[in-house]
C-alpha cells in the first residue's frame, strides 16, 4: 500500500542529538524513495533509455527535503511517448536528407524543388479582429506557402507553422489556385477557417526548448532545517525543474523534487540581503523557492532558461509529429526504412540486455517489442550522436551511440552477430548524417561560391 509506506516514512523518528541534521532528514527521504522504487519496479515494464520513468505526471505529495508535503507525484522524463529526445531539443537542427554531397545545400536553405517528406493535417483557426484576423501570412507562390505566423495569435495556437503548404481552404483544393483566389476564399468563409496543410520536415529548423544544468544553493524553509543547501538542478526541455543531491545522481536516482515551471513567477530577489538570489513561485501551490547562484552571469543564465519554460510555445517540429505518427504504425508499415532487424539494448540500471525489433528512419530509431507489435514502445532521436564499435564486458562487439555532451545519455546496442553490428553501424552513421546543426548549415551555405548563392 503506497499510502501506508508514505505514512510510515513521515513517522520515522529523528534522534534528539541530530534532529536538525541534514543526514537524518535525507535518510528518511532515501528510505521512502527506495520503498517507492521497489513498488514502481514491480509495476512497470522496462523502458527505452534504461533509467527513464514512464509514468504520467500527477499531483501528489512526498516528504521533501524541507520536511513538508509538496506537490510532486509521479512524472515522465520522456513526454514524447517513450522517446529520448533531449539532444534534439537542446539545439537547432536542419534536415538535409540524402543531400550529403558538399555541392548541395540543406533543403531548408535551398530554393531548388526536391521531393520532400510531407505530413498533411487539418488546422482550424478562429477569426479575430483587425486587418489580419487569423494571424498569418501566405506568399504568392504555387503551392501557396505560409511565410509568417504572428506570436500569440489564433493561428499559432492552432498549430500553423511557417513553411506549411496550403492544400485546401474551407473544403476547396487550392494547390493550383492563384494566391488571390485562395485569400478571397478564406475571407468569404465562416468565422472558423478550416485548412488542410502539408508540412515539410526539411523546410525549417526546429526551435530549441529550454534546458539548463548546474549547481545552485536552495534555501530550505522548514521549521526544523534552515539555511542553504547545494544541489544539482536540471531544467528539462518539457519545462520541469528536477534537482538531485549530487550531479552523479542524475539519470541514476529519482530526483529529490520535480517542479512544473509553466505559468510560474520568477525574478531576482533582494529581500534576503544575499547577492545572486532569485525566486520561483509555481502556479500550483503557495510555496516560494529561493535559489542562489555563484555569479550574476550564472543567475542570468538560469533566469533566461526558466523564463522560456514559464512561457512555453506548444508547437512541435514537423519531424516530431511525423515520428510520433510512425509509432502508431506496425514496424513494416514505416515507408523506406534505412535498416531493420533485432537489436539488444543495454539497460544500465539493471545490467541486462533487452531485445527490441528496431526500425531506423531519418535519424530516428524506433523500438518495438516484436515484429508484430503496435504501437512502438518508444525510440531514440539520433541527432548529434556518434556511432562506433566497442567491446563491453563479455561482448566483444557492441554498438556505442555517444552524445555530443556528457549531460546526455550514452546508449549501447548489440545485434545478433558481428556482421549485423557492422550493417547497423553503417546505416546509423548515414541516418545521423542527414541532420546538421543550424550554425553549420548556415556556415556551409554562406561559404558556397557566389554564383550558387544568388537569390
GROMACS .gro file of C-alpha atoms in nm:
model
  455
    1UNK     CA    1   0.000   0.000   0.000
    2UNK     CA    2   0.168   0.317  -0.123
    3UNK     CA    3  -0.011   0.546   0.123
    4UNK     CA    4   0.087   0.334   0.423
    5UNK     CA    5   0.451   0.339   0.307
    6UNK     CA    6   0.436   0.719   0.290
    7UNK     CA    7   0.281   0.741   0.636
    8UNK     CA    8   0.550   0.516   0.779
    9UNK     CA    9   0.815   0.743   0.636
   10UNK     CA   10   0.656   1.054   0.785
   11UNK     CA   11   0.664   0.887   1.128
   12UNK     CA   12   1.032   0.794   1.115
   13UNK     CA   13   1.186   0.910   1.446
   14UNK     CA   14   1.469   1.161   1.449
   15UNK     CA   15   1.740   1.129   1.712
   16UNK     CA   16   1.741   1.413   1.960
   17UNK     CA   17   2.105   1.494   1.901
   18UNK     CA   18   2.061   1.506   1.526
   19UNK     CA   19   1.706   1.637   1.485
   20UNK     CA   20   1.820   1.927   1.271
   21UNK     CA   21   2.086   1.739   1.082
   22UNK     CA   22   2.094   1.719   0.705
   23UNK     CA   23   2.173   1.350   0.701
   24UNK     CA   24   1.886   1.227   0.921
   25UNK     CA   25   1.628   1.413   0.716
   26UNK     CA   26   1.761   1.281   0.386
   27UNK     CA   27   1.788   0.927   0.525
   28UNK     CA   28   1.412   0.937   0.566
   29UNK     CA   29   1.375   1.059   0.209
   30UNK     CA   30   1.610   0.792   0.078
   31UNK     CA   31   1.427   0.519   0.267
   32UNK     CA   32   1.093   0.633   0.127
   33UNK     CA   33   1.243   0.659  -0.223
   34UNK     CA   34   1.380   0.304  -0.202
   35UNK     CA   35   1.044   0.167  -0.095
   36UNK     CA   36   0.862   0.358  -0.365
   37UNK     CA   37   1.115   0.242  -0.624
   38UNK     CA   38   1.053  -0.121  -0.522
   39UNK     CA   39   0.682  -0.062  -0.563
   40UNK     CA   40   0.733   0.103  -0.902
   41UNK     CA   41   0.970  -0.167  -1.025
   42UNK     CA   42   0.709  -0.431  -0.953
   43UNK     CA   43   0.452  -0.246  -1.164
   44UNK     CA   44   0.636  -0.108  -1.464
   45UNK     CA   45   0.786  -0.268  -1.769
   46UNK     CA   46   1.136  -0.194  -1.889
   47UNK     CA   47   1.153   0.132  -2.086
   48UNK     CA   48   1.354   0.287  -2.365
   49UNK     CA   49   1.665   0.460  -2.235
   50UNK     CA   50   1.724   0.239  -1.933
   51UNK     CA   51   1.660   0.472  -1.642
   52UNK     CA   52   1.361   0.656  -1.785
   53UNK     CA   53   1.041   0.680  -1.581
   54UNK     CA   54   0.731   0.604  -1.788
   55UNK     CA   55   0.452   0.710  -1.552
   56UNK     CA   56   0.234   1.013  -1.611
   57UNK     CA   57   0.261   1.338  -1.420
   58UNK     CA   58   0.005   1.373  -1.143
   59UNK     CA   59  -0.032   1.596  -0.842
   60UNK     CA   60   0.067   1.401  -0.533
   61UNK     CA   61   0.271   1.460  -0.222
   62UNK     CA   62   0.603   1.345  -0.088
   63UNK     CA   63   0.805   1.419   0.223
   64UNK     CA   64   1.056   1.667   0.081
   65UNK     CA   65   1.391   1.798   0.190
   66UNK     CA   66   1.208   2.074   0.374
   67UNK     CA   67   1.011   1.824   0.590
   68UNK     CA   68   0.681   1.937   0.440
   69UNK     CA   69   0.429   1.799   0.194
   70UNK     CA   70   0.480   1.938  -0.156
   71UNK     CA   71   0.321   1.889  -0.496
   72UNK     CA   72   0.520   1.621  -0.674
   73UNK     CA   73   0.392   1.275  -0.751
   74UNK     CA   74   0.494   1.068  -1.048
   75UNK     CA   75   0.649   1.229  -1.352
   76UNK     CA   76   0.753   1.148  -1.705
   77UNK     CA   77   1.106   1.208  -1.826
   78UNK     CA   78   1.004   1.131  -2.183
   79UNK     CA   79   0.696   1.329  -2.284
   80UNK     CA   80   0.712   1.216  -2.646
   81UNK     CA   81   0.567   0.867  -2.593
   82UNK     CA   82   0.881   0.697  -2.469
   83UNK     CA   83   1.126   0.877  -2.698
   84UNK     CA   84   1.459   1.003  -2.572
   85UNK     CA   85   1.467   1.348  -2.734
   86UNK     CA   86   1.686   1.566  -2.513
   87UNK     CA   87   1.971   1.619  -2.759
   88UNK     CA   88   1.728   1.710  -3.038
   89UNK     CA   89   1.560   1.971  -2.819
   90UNK     CA   90   1.886   2.118  -2.690
   91UNK     CA   91   1.994   2.269  -3.024
   92UNK     CA   92   1.862   2.376  -3.366
   93UNK     CA   93   1.883   2.105  -3.631
   94UNK     CA   94   1.807   2.113  -4.002
   95UNK     CA   95   1.729   1.815  -4.220
   96UNK     CA   96   1.932   1.777  -4.537
   97UNK     CA   97   1.807   1.431  -4.623
   98UNK     CA   98   2.015   1.247  -4.878
   99UNK     CA   99   2.188   1.569  -4.990
  100UNK     CA  100   2.521   1.464  -4.842
  101UNK     CA  101   2.724   1.600  -5.135
  102UNK     CA  102   2.915   1.920  -5.044
  103UNK     CA  103   2.785   2.068  -5.370
  104UNK     CA  104   2.431   2.070  -5.235
  105UNK     CA  105   2.274   2.295  -4.975
  106UNK     CA  106   2.045   2.166  -4.699
  107UNK     CA  107   1.688   2.176  -4.822
  108UNK     CA  108   1.585   2.449  -4.576
  109UNK     CA  109   1.848   2.678  -4.734
  110UNK     CA  110   1.791   2.576  -5.094
  111UNK     CA  111   1.530   2.708  -5.336
  112UNK     CA  112   1.557   2.417  -5.579
  113UNK     CA  113   1.245   2.194  -5.593
  114UNK     CA  114   1.303   1.849  -5.445
  115UNK     CA  115   1.095   1.555  -5.331
  116UNK     CA  116   1.014   1.620  -4.966
  117UNK     CA  117   0.855   1.438  -4.674
  118UNK     CA  118   0.504   1.585  -4.635
  119UNK     CA  119   0.265   1.527  -4.348
  120UNK     CA  120  -0.092   1.651  -4.402
  121UNK     CA  121  -0.304   1.775  -4.113
  122UNK     CA  122  -0.616   1.985  -4.051
  123UNK     CA  123  -0.587   2.328  -3.887
  124UNK     CA  124  -0.891   2.522  -3.760
  125UNK     CA  125  -0.843   2.892  -3.680
  126UNK     CA  126  -1.100   3.118  -3.513
  127UNK     CA  127  -1.138   3.457  -3.683
  128UNK     CA  128  -1.012   3.752  -3.482
  129UNK     CA  129  -1.028   4.128  -3.538
  130UNK     CA  130  -0.815   4.378  -3.727
  131UNK     CA  131  -0.654   4.369  -4.069
  132UNK     CA  132  -0.512   4.019  -4.015
  133UNK     CA  133  -0.793   3.836  -3.832
  134UNK     CA  134  -0.629   3.494  -3.840
  135UNK     CA  135  -0.272   3.598  -3.766
  136UNK     CA  136  -0.064   3.454  -4.051
  137UNK     CA  137   0.074   3.545  -4.396
  138UNK     CA  138   0.097   3.349  -4.720
  139UNK     CA  139   0.319   3.423  -5.018
  140UNK     CA  140   0.250   3.449  -5.393
  141UNK     CA  141   0.364   3.103  -5.497
  142UNK     CA  142   0.249   2.761  -5.611
  143UNK     CA  143   0.197   2.580  -5.388
  144UNK     CA  144   0.089   2.856  -5.150
  145UNK     CA  145   0.332   2.878  -4.860
  146UNK     CA  146   0.283   3.015  -4.507
  147UNK     CA  147   0.563   3.271  -4.458
  148UNK     CA  148   0.475   3.423  -4.119
  149UNK     CA  149   0.273   3.329  -3.810
  150UNK     CA  150   0.202   3.603  -3.556
  151UNK     CA  151   0.312   3.542  -3.197
  152UNK     CA  152   0.026   3.459  -2.958
  153UNK     CA  153  -0.219   3.459  -3.248
  154UNK     CA  154  -0.505   3.220  -3.312
  155UNK     CA  155  -0.301   3.070  -3.596
  156UNK     CA  156  -0.012   2.992  -3.360
  157UNK     CA  157  -0.248   2.840  -3.104
  158UNK     CA  158  -0.399   2.622  -3.377
  159UNK     CA  159  -0.052   2.490  -3.465
  160UNK     CA  160   0.004   2.660  -3.801
  161UNK     CA  161   0.376   2.685  -3.880
  162UNK     CA  162   0.600   2.884  -4.110
  163UNK     CA  163   0.673   2.665  -4.411
  164UNK     CA  164   0.333   2.494  -4.414
  165UNK     CA  165   0.186   2.439  -4.762
  166UNK     CA  166  -0.184   2.517  -4.817
  167UNK     CA  167  -0.365   2.220  -4.969
  168UNK     CA  168  -0.731   2.307  -4.906
  169UNK     CA  169  -0.923   2.605  -4.762
  170UNK     CA  170  -1.275   2.550  -4.626
  171UNK     CA  171  -1.303   2.227  -4.823
  172UNK     CA  172  -1.176   2.365  -5.157
  173UNK     CA  173  -0.849   2.243  -5.310
  174UNK     CA  174  -0.609   2.537  -5.354
  175UNK     CA  175  -0.295   2.358  -5.475
  176UNK     CA  176  -0.340   2.501  -5.827
  177UNK     CA  177  -0.530   2.813  -5.728
  178UNK     CA  178  -0.385   3.166  -5.757
  179UNK     CA  179  -0.289   3.327  -5.428
  180UNK     CA  180  -0.559   3.596  -5.450
  181UNK     CA  181  -0.839   3.345  -5.502
  182UNK     CA  182  -0.729   3.140  -5.200
  183UNK     CA  183  -0.724   3.457  -4.987
  184UNK     CA  184  -1.075   3.557  -5.102
  185UNK     CA  185  -1.196   3.206  -5.032
  186UNK     CA  186  -1.079   3.242  -4.673
  187UNK     CA  187  -1.226   3.593  -4.628
  188UNK     CA  188  -1.571   3.494  -4.757
  189UNK     CA  189  -1.587   3.180  -4.548
  190UNK     CA  190  -1.715   3.124  -4.193
  191UNK     CA  191  -1.552   3.262  -3.879
  192UNK     CA  192  -1.378   2.928  -3.827
  193UNK     CA  193  -1.119   2.893  -4.103
  194UNK     CA  194  -1.057   2.524  -4.180
  195UNK     CA  195  -0.744   2.441  -4.377
  196UNK     CA  196  -0.565   2.124  -4.478
  197UNK     CA  197  -0.194   2.198  -4.474
  198UNK     CA  198   0.114   1.994  -4.557
  199UNK     CA  199   0.439   2.022  -4.364
  200UNK     CA  200   0.786   1.959  -4.498
  201UNK     CA  201   1.033   1.837  -4.236
  202UNK     CA  202   1.320   1.987  -4.436
  203UNK     CA  203   1.173   2.337  -4.469
  204UNK     CA  204   1.295   2.495  -4.147
  205UNK     CA  205   1.498   2.414  -3.833
  206UNK     CA  206   1.350   2.307  -3.502
  207UNK     CA  207   1.334   2.554  -3.215
  208UNK     CA  208   1.543   2.452  -2.911
  209UNK     CA  209   1.349   2.415  -2.588
  210UNK     CA  210   1.490   2.530  -2.253
  211UNK     CA  211   1.746   2.303  -2.094
  212UNK     CA  212   1.983   2.407  -1.816
  213UNK     CA  213   2.201   2.218  -1.571
  214UNK     CA  214   2.422   2.321  -1.283
  215UNK     CA  215   2.471   2.357  -0.910
  216UNK     CA  216   2.259   2.607  -0.718
  217UNK     CA  217   2.207   2.671  -0.348
  218UNK     CA  218   1.845   2.619  -0.244
  219UNK     CA  219   1.700   2.783   0.064
  220UNK     CA  220   1.514   2.549   0.299
  221UNK     CA  221   1.202   2.679   0.472
  222UNK     CA  222   1.135   2.409   0.728
  223UNK     CA  223   1.098   2.494   1.094
  224UNK     CA  224   1.345   2.214   1.166
  225UNK     CA  225   1.602   2.272   0.893
  226UNK     CA  226   1.702   2.621   0.783
  227UNK     CA  227   1.976   2.756   0.563
  228UNK     CA  228   2.110   2.696   0.212
  229UNK     CA  229   2.192   2.363   0.053
  230UNK     CA  230   2.396   2.298  -0.259
  231UNK     CA  231   2.202   2.085  -0.506
  232UNK     CA  232   2.234   1.974  -0.870
  233UNK     CA  233   1.948   2.127  -1.072
  234UNK     CA  234   1.828   2.010  -1.413
  235UNK     CA  235   1.573   2.203  -1.619
  236UNK     CA  236   1.428   1.963  -1.876
  237UNK     CA  237   1.301   2.061  -2.219
  238UNK     CA  238   0.948   1.972  -2.104
  239UNK     CA  239   0.955   2.264  -1.858
  240UNK     CA  240   1.003   2.062  -1.537
  241UNK     CA  241   1.277   2.151  -1.289
  242UNK     CA  242   1.444   1.849  -1.123
  243UNK     CA  243   1.705   1.854  -0.852
  244UNK     CA  244   1.938   1.597  -0.704
  245UNK     CA  245   2.173   1.579  -0.410
  246UNK     CA  246   2.476   1.538  -0.640
  247UNK     CA  247   2.549   1.569  -1.011
  248UNK     CA  248   2.629   1.197  -1.031
  249UNK     CA  249   2.273   1.115  -0.921
  250UNK     CA  250   2.116   1.244  -1.242
  251UNK     CA  251   1.993   0.953  -1.451
  252UNK     CA  252   2.067   0.705  -1.172
  253UNK     CA  253   1.846   0.815  -0.883
  254UNK     CA  254   1.498   0.958  -0.857
  255UNK     CA  255   1.514   1.339  -0.820
  256UNK     CA  256   1.451   1.479  -0.473
  257UNK     CA  257   1.182   1.701  -0.620
  258UNK     CA  258   1.019   1.791  -0.953
  259UNK     CA  259   0.855   2.129  -1.012
  260UNK     CA  260   0.647   2.243  -1.310
  261UNK     CA  261   0.759   2.589  -1.423
  262UNK     CA  262   0.490   2.671  -1.679
  263UNK     CA  263   0.291   2.970  -1.552
  264UNK     CA  264   0.525   3.028  -1.256
  265UNK     CA  265   0.654   3.368  -1.142
  266UNK     CA  266   1.031   3.410  -1.146
  267UNK     CA  267   1.262   3.703  -1.079
  268UNK     CA  268   1.555   3.845  -0.887
  269UNK     CA  269   1.507   3.867  -0.510
  270UNK     CA  270   1.669   4.126  -0.281
  271UNK     CA  271   1.465   4.064   0.036
  272UNK     CA  272   1.717   3.818   0.183
  273UNK     CA  273   2.014   4.054   0.160
  274UNK     CA  274   2.219   3.799  -0.031
  275UNK     CA  275   2.364   3.852  -0.381
  276UNK     CA  276   2.266   3.645  -0.686
  277UNK     CA  277   1.941   3.524  -0.531
  278UNK     CA  278   1.633   3.463  -0.744
  279UNK     CA  279   1.295   3.314  -0.664
  280UNK     CA  280   1.034   3.096  -0.829
  281UNK     CA  281   0.666   3.080  -0.735
  282UNK     CA  282   0.500   2.783  -0.910
  283UNK     CA  283   0.145   2.823  -1.033
  284UNK     CA  284   0.031   2.522  -0.830
  285UNK     CA  285   0.053   2.558  -0.453
  286UNK     CA  286   0.161   2.850  -0.239
  287UNK     CA  287   0.530   2.774  -0.198
  288UNK     CA  288   0.817   3.007  -0.287
  289UNK     CA  289   1.153   2.862  -0.397
  290UNK     CA  290   1.467   3.068  -0.337
  291UNK     CA  291   1.784   2.990  -0.532
  292UNK     CA  292   2.132   3.136  -0.505
  293UNK     CA  293   2.382   3.129  -0.792
  294UNK     CA  294   2.759   3.174  -0.775
  295UNK     CA  295   2.767   3.481  -1.000
  296UNK     CA  296   2.547   3.734  -1.174
  297UNK     CA  297   2.618   3.565  -1.509
  298UNK     CA  298   2.511   3.226  -1.373
  299UNK     CA  299   2.193   3.377  -1.229
  300UNK     CA  300   2.104   3.534  -1.566
  301UNK     CA  301   2.165   3.201  -1.741
  302UNK     CA  302   1.912   3.030  -1.517
  303UNK     CA  303   1.657   3.313  -1.535
  304UNK     CA  304   1.666   3.314  -1.917
  305UNK     CA  305   1.618   2.936  -1.938
  306UNK     CA  306   1.345   2.936  -1.673
  307UNK     CA  307   1.161   3.222  -1.845
  308UNK     CA  308   1.134   3.009  -2.161
  309UNK     CA  309   0.992   2.726  -1.950
  310UNK     CA  310   0.746   2.963  -1.782
  311UNK     CA  311   0.613   3.080  -2.122
  312UNK     CA  312   0.643   2.771  -2.345
  313UNK     CA  313   0.545   2.757  -2.711
  314UNK     CA  314   0.333   2.445  -2.750
  315UNK     CA  315   0.428   2.364  -3.105
  316UNK     CA  316   0.604   2.050  -3.223
  317UNK     CA  317   0.854   2.046  -3.503
  318UNK     CA  318   0.704   1.870  -3.805
  319UNK     CA  319   0.956   1.589  -3.780
  320UNK     CA  320   0.845   1.524  -3.420
  321UNK     CA  321   0.486   1.494  -3.543
  322UNK     CA  322   0.599   1.254  -3.815
  323UNK     CA  323   0.789   1.029  -3.574
  324UNK     CA  324   0.501   1.021  -3.327
  325UNK     CA  325   0.267   0.931  -3.612
  326UNK     CA  326   0.504   0.649  -3.714
  327UNK     CA  327   0.485   0.500  -3.364
  328UNK     CA  328   0.119   0.418  -3.426
  329UNK     CA  329   0.210   0.209  -3.732
  330UNK     CA  330   0.323  -0.155  -3.743
  331UNK     CA  331   0.702  -0.182  -3.792
  332UNK     CA  332   0.685  -0.280  -4.159
  333UNK     CA  333   0.437  -0.001  -4.239
  334UNK     CA  334   0.704   0.271  -4.196
  335UNK     CA  335   0.797   0.363  -4.552
  336UNK     CA  336   1.152   0.325  -4.686
  337UNK     CA  337   1.334   0.226  -4.364
  338UNK     CA  338   1.712   0.254  -4.374
  339UNK     CA  339   1.766  -0.053  -4.157
  340UNK     CA  340   1.553  -0.302  -3.966
  341UNK     CA  341   1.602  -0.607  -3.751
  342UNK     CA  342   1.660  -0.728  -3.396
  343UNK     CA  343   1.877  -0.529  -3.157
  344UNK     CA  344   1.953  -0.575  -2.789
  345UNK     CA  345   1.970  -0.259  -2.579
  346UNK     CA  346   2.164  -0.241  -2.253
  347UNK     CA  347   1.957  -0.137  -1.953
  348UNK     CA  348   2.241   0.004  -1.745
  349UNK     CA  349   2.029   0.034  -1.433
  350UNK     CA  350   1.965  -0.340  -1.420
  351UNK     CA  351   2.270  -0.453  -1.620
  352UNK     CA  352   2.055  -0.661  -1.857
  353UNK     CA  353   2.010  -0.663  -2.235
  354UNK     CA  354   1.656  -0.608  -2.363
  355UNK     CA  355   1.560  -0.728  -2.710
  356UNK     CA  356   1.371  -0.497  -2.949
  357UNK     CA  357   1.266  -0.516  -3.309
  358UNK     CA  358   1.408  -0.189  -3.448
  359UNK     CA  359   1.333   0.035  -3.744
  360UNK     CA  360   1.574   0.312  -3.849
  361UNK     CA  361   1.431   0.603  -4.046
  362UNK     CA  362   1.560   0.962  -4.100
  363UNK     CA  363   1.762   0.985  -3.780
  364UNK     CA  364   1.512   0.809  -3.556
  365UNK     CA  365   1.547   0.458  -3.415
  366UNK     CA  366   1.207   0.304  -3.331
  367UNK     CA  367   1.179   0.025  -3.071
  368UNK     CA  368   0.908  -0.241  -3.094
  369UNK     CA  369   0.858  -0.540  -2.865
  370UNK     CA  370   0.829  -0.778  -3.163
  371UNK     CA  371   0.784  -0.765  -3.538
  372UNK     CA  372   0.406  -0.781  -3.492
  373UNK     CA  373   0.382  -0.522  -3.214
  374UNK     CA  374   0.186  -0.200  -3.245
  375UNK     CA  375   0.243   0.071  -3.133
  376UNK     CA  376   0.616   0.125  -3.087
  377UNK     CA  377   0.746   0.116  -2.732
  378UNK     CA  378   0.950   0.430  -2.796
  379UNK     CA  379   1.275   0.525  -2.958
  380UNK     CA  380   1.581   0.742  -2.980
  381UNK     CA  381   1.639   1.070  -3.164
  382UNK     CA  382   1.990   1.036  -3.306
  383UNK     CA  383   2.082   1.396  -3.398
  384UNK     CA  384   2.442   1.470  -3.299
  385UNK     CA  385   2.526   1.118  -3.184
  386UNK     CA  386   2.844   0.943  -3.296
  387UNK     CA  387   2.847   0.570  -3.369
  388UNK     CA  388   3.135   0.333  -3.301
  389UNK     CA  389   3.206  -0.033  -3.234
  390UNK     CA  390   3.326  -0.110  -2.881
  391UNK     CA  391   3.380  -0.406  -2.654
  392UNK     CA  392   3.173  -0.412  -2.336
  393UNK     CA  393   3.208  -0.678  -2.068
  394UNK     CA  394   3.175  -1.023  -2.221
  395UNK     CA  395   3.057  -0.882  -2.554
  396UNK     CA  396   3.338  -0.812  -2.796
  397UNK     CA  397   3.128  -0.620  -3.047
  398UNK     CA  398   2.883  -0.358  -2.919
  399UNK     CA  399   2.739  -0.051  -3.093
  400UNK     CA  400   2.804   0.261  -2.886
  401UNK     CA  401   2.585   0.567  -2.951
  402UNK     CA  402   2.764   0.856  -2.786
  403UNK     CA  403   2.607   1.203  -2.744
  404UNK     CA  404   2.796   1.528  -2.817
  405UNK     CA  405   2.779   1.626  -2.448
  406UNK     CA  406   2.822   1.417  -2.134
  407UNK     CA  407   2.499   1.557  -1.989
  408UNK     CA  408   2.302   1.335  -2.229
  409UNK     CA  409   2.273   0.958  -2.225
  410UNK     CA  410   2.503   0.710  -2.397
  411UNK     CA  411   2.332   0.406  -2.545
  412UNK     CA  412   2.468   0.058  -2.610
  413UNK     CA  413   2.314  -0.176  -2.867
  414UNK     CA  414   2.410  -0.520  -2.989
  415UNK     CA  415   2.289  -0.715  -3.292
  416UNK     CA  416   2.282  -1.093  -3.338
  417UNK     CA  417   2.640  -1.113  -3.468
  418UNK     CA  418   2.940  -0.905  -3.573
  419UNK     CA  419   2.830  -0.872  -3.936
  420UNK     CA  420   2.487  -0.748  -3.827
  421UNK     CA  421   2.655  -0.495  -3.597
  422UNK     CA  422   2.856  -0.359  -3.888
  423UNK     CA  423   2.543  -0.335  -4.103
  424UNK     CA  424   2.369  -0.135  -3.833
  425UNK     CA  425   2.671   0.091  -3.773
  426UNK     CA  426   2.686   0.183  -4.142
  427UNK     CA  427   2.314   0.258  -4.152
  428UNK     CA  428   2.317   0.456  -3.827
  429UNK     CA  429   2.602   0.678  -3.944
  430UNK     CA  430   2.425   0.752  -4.274
  431UNK     CA  431   2.098   0.828  -4.097
  432UNK     CA  432   2.260   1.065  -3.846
  433UNK     CA  433   2.441   1.237  -4.131
  434UNK     CA  434   2.105   1.352  -4.268
  435UNK     CA  435   2.090   1.616  -3.994
  436UNK     CA  436   2.310   1.923  -3.944
  437UNK     CA  437   2.331   2.177  -3.661
  438UNK     CA  438   2.180   2.503  -3.787
  439UNK     CA  439   2.501   2.703  -3.740
  440UNK     CA  440   2.694   2.453  -3.951
  441UNK     CA  441   2.428   2.453  -4.222
  442UNK     CA  442   2.438   2.834  -4.241
  443UNK     CA  443   2.817   2.839  -4.248
  444UNK     CA  444   2.826   2.582  -4.528
  445UNK     CA  445   2.564   2.772  -4.723
  446UNK     CA  446   2.740   3.109  -4.688
  447UNK     CA  447   3.072   2.959  -4.798
  448UNK     CA  448   2.930   2.848  -5.134
  449UNK     CA  449   3.063   3.024  -5.446
  450UNK     CA  450   2.876   3.348  -5.512
  451UNK     CA  451   2.701   3.224  -5.826
  452UNK     CA  452   2.540   2.943  -5.627
  453UNK     CA  453   2.402   3.169  -5.353
  454UNK     CA  454   2.219   3.425  -5.565
  455UNK     CA  455   1.857   3.481  -5.465
   0.00000   0.00000   0.00000
